[in-house]
Amino acid sequence: MPKDPNISFTSAKDDPNVDLTLRPVIWDEYIGQEKIKDNLKVLLEAAKRRGEAADHLLFSGPAGLGKTTLAYLVARELGGSIKTTSGPALEKVGDLAAVLTNLAPGEILFIDEAHRVNPMIEEVLYPAMEARKLHLVVGKGPSARTLTLDLPPFTLIAATTRENLLSQPLRSRFGATLRLGYYTIDDIKKILTRSAKILGVQASPEAVDILARASRGTPRVANRLLRRARDFADVHGEEGTIDAEAARRTLAMLEVDEVGLEPQDRKLLLTIIQKFNGGPVGVNTLAAALSEERGVIEDIYEPYLMTLGFLQRSPSGRVVLPAAYAHLKLKQDGELL
Ligand code: ADE
């Protein structure tokens, strides 16, 4: 199938990471991230009152926290229209040019995985963001000319899990950077309760608590665990209700522990403890020892382990902290307690 960078709503259906049934569509349904919501509401209201396109926005933070959902909420607030694409989908300058020239006035352009936009395309993005100009080089060699097109007013929303990989010139062109953090257990409980209602499944308060604690502060993980617990309860449970027993057994089946660690997280900690004396160990060495990509370690595993106080990134490398030894029931020498 040819790649079309100019994708819109429907493409979300093909994305297993996007849970359309459970995704909030109005602000009041979006739980948590209160500061970000407050900031956005002011910014959007001001843009609406002035009758201008809102400033370009950068959403950063770990995967699964609702960056795309927020972009859709912003679009809805500003009148509904959004086109979405992603860093890797924009292969050539022409791909971005096609997207930009197809924007309607006031429309939102959402670029996911913005840290993967290639530098040549970034160069085209700068004047588009700053002056709504599209500079295209047509022709080659001595006869090459630059063609400048005017773009309609639009708002770029870029999302990234790796803000530090965005170039400084790109970062500086956003009117606001909104950093999403992990949700509290209470917020995840609210999200699970809302999702259970939408899915038409009963879950006891204790079951919700157990699932919430294992959700890594991440709505996407919470909703996935809820669906698996619903499967379990449908097959084994009493009248399909998720009780504490069903929640615990679902986690055991998925090899997720009570704080949300998965086998790969435990392997990472155990590797540092047993092969590298608890650290410090450099991330490249760790990646080789785990046969895992460095980016996956940095993006997926480490942020949550650091939030739990299990791991520290120090200048000389990664270090496992005492809380992790206690959680894994290990002594300082790596032997079982
Ligand atoms: N699903 C994903 N993010 C959510 C949020 N913040 N509130 C409610 N449901 C969500």
XYZ file of C-alpha atoms and ligand atoms in Angstrom:
347
model
C 0.000 0.000 0.000
C 1.458 3.428 -0.818
C 2.183 5.510 2.237
C -0.013 8.530 2.576
C 1.376 11.032 5.058
C -1.806 12.988 4.783
C -3.849 10.732 6.983
C -6.847 11.770 9.013
C -9.249 10.357 11.605
C -9.830 6.986 9.993
C -6.211 5.904 10.200
C -6.481 5.745 13.972
C -8.592 2.604 13.549
C -5.590 0.800 12.116
C -3.407 1.777 15.008
C -3.490 -0.793 17.812
C -2.251 1.880 20.197
C -5.299 4.009 19.705
C -8.308 2.948 21.632
C -11.132 4.799 19.956
C -13.937 3.544 22.182
C -12.221 4.577 25.376
C -10.653 7.806 24.202
C -12.193 10.922 25.813
C -13.790 13.229 23.274
C -14.686 16.155 25.517
C -12.518 17.998 28.054
C -14.615 16.911 31.017
C -13.902 13.294 30.202
C -10.146 13.833 30.172
C -8.961 12.887 33.638
C -5.765 14.223 35.250
C -2.975 16.421 33.785
C -4.847 19.364 35.338
C -2.097 21.965 34.818
C -1.854 21.099 31.148
C -5.604 21.291 30.695
C -5.721 24.685 32.461
C -2.891 26.044 30.306
C -4.454 24.790 27.122
C -7.880 26.169 27.928
C -6.480 29.687 28.388
C -4.345 29.457 25.269
C -7.242 28.210 23.144
C -9.778 30.645 24.528
C -7.412 33.560 23.812
C -6.836 32.365 20.249
C -10.571 32.000 19.703
C -11.294 35.497 21.042
C -8.669 36.999 18.770
C -9.973 34.966 15.863
C -6.477 33.666 15.171
C -4.961 30.229 14.823
C -3.575 29.058 18.167
C 0.200 29.007 18.674
C 2.062 25.861 17.670
C 2.161 23.344 20.508
C 4.607 20.664 21.550
C 3.342 17.751 23.677
C 6.068 15.674 25.233
C 6.114 12.716 27.586
C 6.182 8.927 27.771
C 4.054 6.827 25.415
C 0.427 6.122 26.262
C -0.260 9.209 28.371
C -2.756 10.796 25.985
C -0.806 13.179 23.737
C -2.819 12.242 20.657
C -6.043 12.391 22.635
C -5.163 15.927 23.744
C -4.443 16.960 20.160
C -7.904 15.770 19.130
C -9.460 17.639 22.061
C -7.659 20.826 21.013
C -8.883 20.343 17.451
C -12.417 19.878 18.653
C -12.170 23.024 20.765
C -10.956 25.012 17.759
C -13.646 23.822 15.416
C -12.895 20.215 14.735
C -10.552 19.882 11.844
C -7.269 17.975 12.171
C -4.879 16.206 9.858
C -2.473 13.735 11.359
C 0.831 12.354 10.229
C 4.071 11.272 11.879
C 7.824 11.862 11.687
C 8.569 8.528 9.974
C 5.670 8.925 7.494
C 7.164 12.158 6.159
C 9.874 10.640 4.017
C 10.433 13.416 1.522
C 10.102 17.200 1.550
C 7.277 16.715 -0.948
C 5.326 14.682 1.624
C 5.296 17.616 4.026
C 4.584 20.075 1.208
C 1.546 17.989 0.224
C 0.230 17.990 3.781
C 0.820 21.718 4.316
C -0.748 22.825 1.052
C -3.841 20.748 1.803
C -4.523 22.424 5.151
C -7.737 24.382 5.498
C -7.554 27.760 7.302
C -7.453 27.248 11.062
C -6.831 23.543 10.750
C -4.590 21.548 13.114
C -1.659 19.587 11.763
C -0.677 16.840 14.186
C 2.789 15.314 13.761
C 3.350 12.321 15.996
C 6.879 11.063 16.784
C 8.196 14.490 15.889
C 11.731 13.526 16.971
C 11.841 11.314 13.885
C 11.218 14.125 11.386
C 14.318 14.242 9.211
C 16.466 17.403 9.176
C 15.686 18.244 5.522
C 11.998 18.280 6.342
C 12.597 20.310 9.495
C 14.121 23.021 7.325
C 10.833 23.287 5.433
C 8.874 23.289 8.653
C 10.631 26.345 10.148
C 9.330 29.015 7.730
C 5.979 27.227 7.582
C 5.626 27.572 11.357
C 7.071 31.038 11.632
C 5.802 32.913 8.603
C 3.332 30.504 6.988
C 5.565 30.271 3.959
C 6.449 27.160 2.070
C 9.779 27.399 0.264
C 10.199 24.749 -2.378
C 13.222 24.230 -4.546
C 12.169 23.304 -8.058
C 14.588 22.048 -10.645
C 18.214 21.059 -10.254
C 21.619 22.633 -10.776
C 21.977 26.149 -12.198
C 18.313 26.318 -13.221
C 17.033 25.488 -9.711
C 14.659 28.098 -8.326
C 12.921 28.586 -5.012
C 9.189 28.797 -5.183
C 7.429 30.389 -2.221
C 3.836 29.564 -1.420
C 1.626 31.200 1.207
C 0.034 28.797 3.645
C -3.253 29.285 5.463
C -3.168 30.022 9.207
C -2.761 26.686 10.968
C -1.631 25.238 14.277
C 1.041 22.582 14.390
C 0.812 20.154 17.272
C 3.869 17.959 17.542
C 4.086 15.041 19.943
C 7.265 13.374 21.088
C 8.452 10.854 23.642
C 11.998 12.247 23.263
C 11.938 16.006 23.628
C 15.734 16.100 23.942
C 16.117 14.669 20.438
C 14.258 17.587 18.836
C 16.619 20.153 17.416
C 16.810 23.435 19.293
C 15.598 25.484 16.295
C 12.495 23.318 16.053
C 11.842 23.373 19.790
C 12.129 27.146 19.913
C 9.356 27.576 17.361
C 6.588 26.236 19.564
C 4.531 28.763 21.499
C 4.137 26.297 24.364
C 5.630 22.981 25.402
C 3.329 20.852 27.500
C 4.975 17.977 29.333
C 2.723 15.118 30.315
C 3.731 13.114 33.363
C 2.605 9.735 34.661
C -0.887 9.747 36.178
C -1.504 9.260 39.894
C -3.062 6.000 41.042
C -6.247 7.918 41.883
C -6.475 9.303 38.352
C -5.865 5.870 36.843
C -8.626 4.494 39.066
C -10.995 7.131 37.694
C -9.949 6.282 34.145
C -10.483 2.555 34.794
C -13.895 3.195 36.337
C -14.922 5.258 33.314
C -13.574 2.629 30.891
C -15.327 -0.231 32.738
C -18.610 1.650 32.386
C -18.056 2.144 28.644
C -17.122 -1.519 28.177
C -20.144 -2.592 30.237
C -18.121 -4.601 32.740
C -18.410 -4.605 36.528
C -15.179 -4.239 38.493
C -14.978 -4.209 42.298
C -13.202 -1.242 43.935
C -10.437 -3.591 45.085
C -9.976 -4.921 41.545
C -9.785 -1.362 40.201
C -7.147 -0.568 42.818
C -5.067 -3.640 41.916
C -5.224 -2.899 38.182
C -4.467 0.803 38.742
C -1.302 0.029 40.740
C -0.061 -2.214 37.937
C -0.774 0.334 35.179
C 2.551 2.208 35.217
C 0.656 5.494 35.625
C -0.363 5.100 31.989
C -3.981 5.134 30.726
C -3.151 2.988 27.691
C -1.698 0.284 29.938
C -4.641 0.588 32.348
C -7.170 0.108 29.566
C -5.260 -2.878 28.201
C -5.146 -4.553 31.622
C -8.854 -3.864 32.048
C -9.667 -5.607 28.765
C -7.564 -8.621 29.714
C -9.204 -8.774 33.150
C -12.598 -8.621 31.465
C -11.581 -11.584 29.279
C -10.458 -13.461 32.368
C -13.661 -12.701 34.267
C -15.801 -13.690 31.273
C -14.071 -17.063 31.121
C -13.421 -17.861 34.788
C -15.280 -15.334 36.913
C -18.555 -15.048 38.700
C -21.063 -13.546 36.273
C -18.278 -11.814 34.413
C -17.495 -9.450 37.274
C -13.848 -8.469 37.764
C -13.136 -9.065 41.440
C -9.798 -8.836 43.251
C -9.054 -12.491 42.519
C -9.686 -12.039 38.782
C -7.521 -8.892 38.734
C -4.632 -10.654 40.520
C -4.830 -13.716 38.329
C -4.922 -11.581 35.172
C -1.727 -9.840 36.236
C -0.090 -13.185 37.092
C -1.070 -14.566 33.698
C 0.453 -11.530 31.965
C 3.542 -11.727 34.208
C 2.918 -8.197 35.409
C 3.684 -7.648 39.088
C 1.776 -5.484 41.552
C 3.706 -2.303 40.686
C 3.437 -2.916 36.937
C 6.863 -4.397 36.229
C 6.956 -6.752 33.262
C 9.527 -9.500 32.614
C 11.722 -7.113 30.593
C 11.805 -4.559 33.438
C 12.835 -7.236 35.904
C 15.426 -8.545 33.465
C 16.872 -5.057 33.107
C 17.179 -4.612 36.871
C 18.545 -8.132 37.404
C 21.085 -7.693 34.607
C 22.467 -4.538 36.212
C 22.464 -6.150 39.664
C 23.953 -9.493 38.697
C 26.216 -8.687 35.760
C 27.276 -5.170 36.645
C 27.225 -5.222 40.421
C 24.231 -2.876 40.559
C 25.888 -0.343 38.256
C 26.872 2.144 37.122
C 26.671 0.685 33.638
C 26.489 2.603 30.368
C 23.261 2.387 28.390
C 24.950 0.952 25.294
C 26.513 -1.854 27.307
C 23.142 -2.489 28.929
C 21.401 -2.536 25.550
C 23.886 -5.124 24.268
C 23.495 -7.274 27.393
C 19.688 -7.219 27.032
C 19.612 -7.512 23.201
C 17.358 -4.500 23.254
C 17.507 -1.214 21.387
C 18.929 1.671 23.359
C 15.921 3.844 22.442
C 13.474 1.282 23.835
C 15.417 1.118 27.097
C 15.483 4.903 27.356
C 11.878 5.488 26.282
C 9.913 2.572 27.624
C 11.680 0.933 30.550
C 13.734 3.599 32.237
C 11.220 6.423 32.722
C 8.888 4.264 34.777
C 11.682 2.543 36.722
C 13.040 5.994 37.594
C 9.585 7.135 38.702
C 9.391 4.164 41.053
C 12.803 5.115 42.461
C 14.234 1.802 41.236
C 16.807 3.196 38.829
C 18.973 6.273 38.502
C 20.681 7.710 35.452
C 24.027 9.013 36.667
C 26.776 10.573 34.533
C 28.739 7.329 34.716
C 25.756 5.124 33.855
C 22.662 3.405 35.206
C 22.483 2.460 38.861
C 19.902 0.225 40.557
C 18.614 1.817 43.767
C 17.855 0.120 47.113
C 14.058 0.246 46.550
C 14.499 -2.096 43.583
C 16.487 -4.596 45.667
C 13.721 -4.537 48.269
C 11.017 -5.005 45.620
C 12.865 -7.916 44.001
C 13.583 -9.368 47.469
C 17.320 -9.286 46.854
C 20.219 -8.496 49.147
C 22.828 -5.922 48.113
C 25.031 -8.731 46.733
C 22.229 -9.835 44.388
C 21.416 -12.983 46.397
C 17.827 -13.706 47.427
C 16.851 -12.367 50.852
N -7.761 7.687 28.162
C -6.523 8.078 27.854
N -6.194 9.170 28.540
C -7.238 9.474 29.312
C -7.497 10.490 30.241
N -6.579 11.394 30.549
N -8.686 10.521 30.823
C -9.592 9.592 30.521
N -9.412 8.600 29.682
C -8.246 8.536 29.075
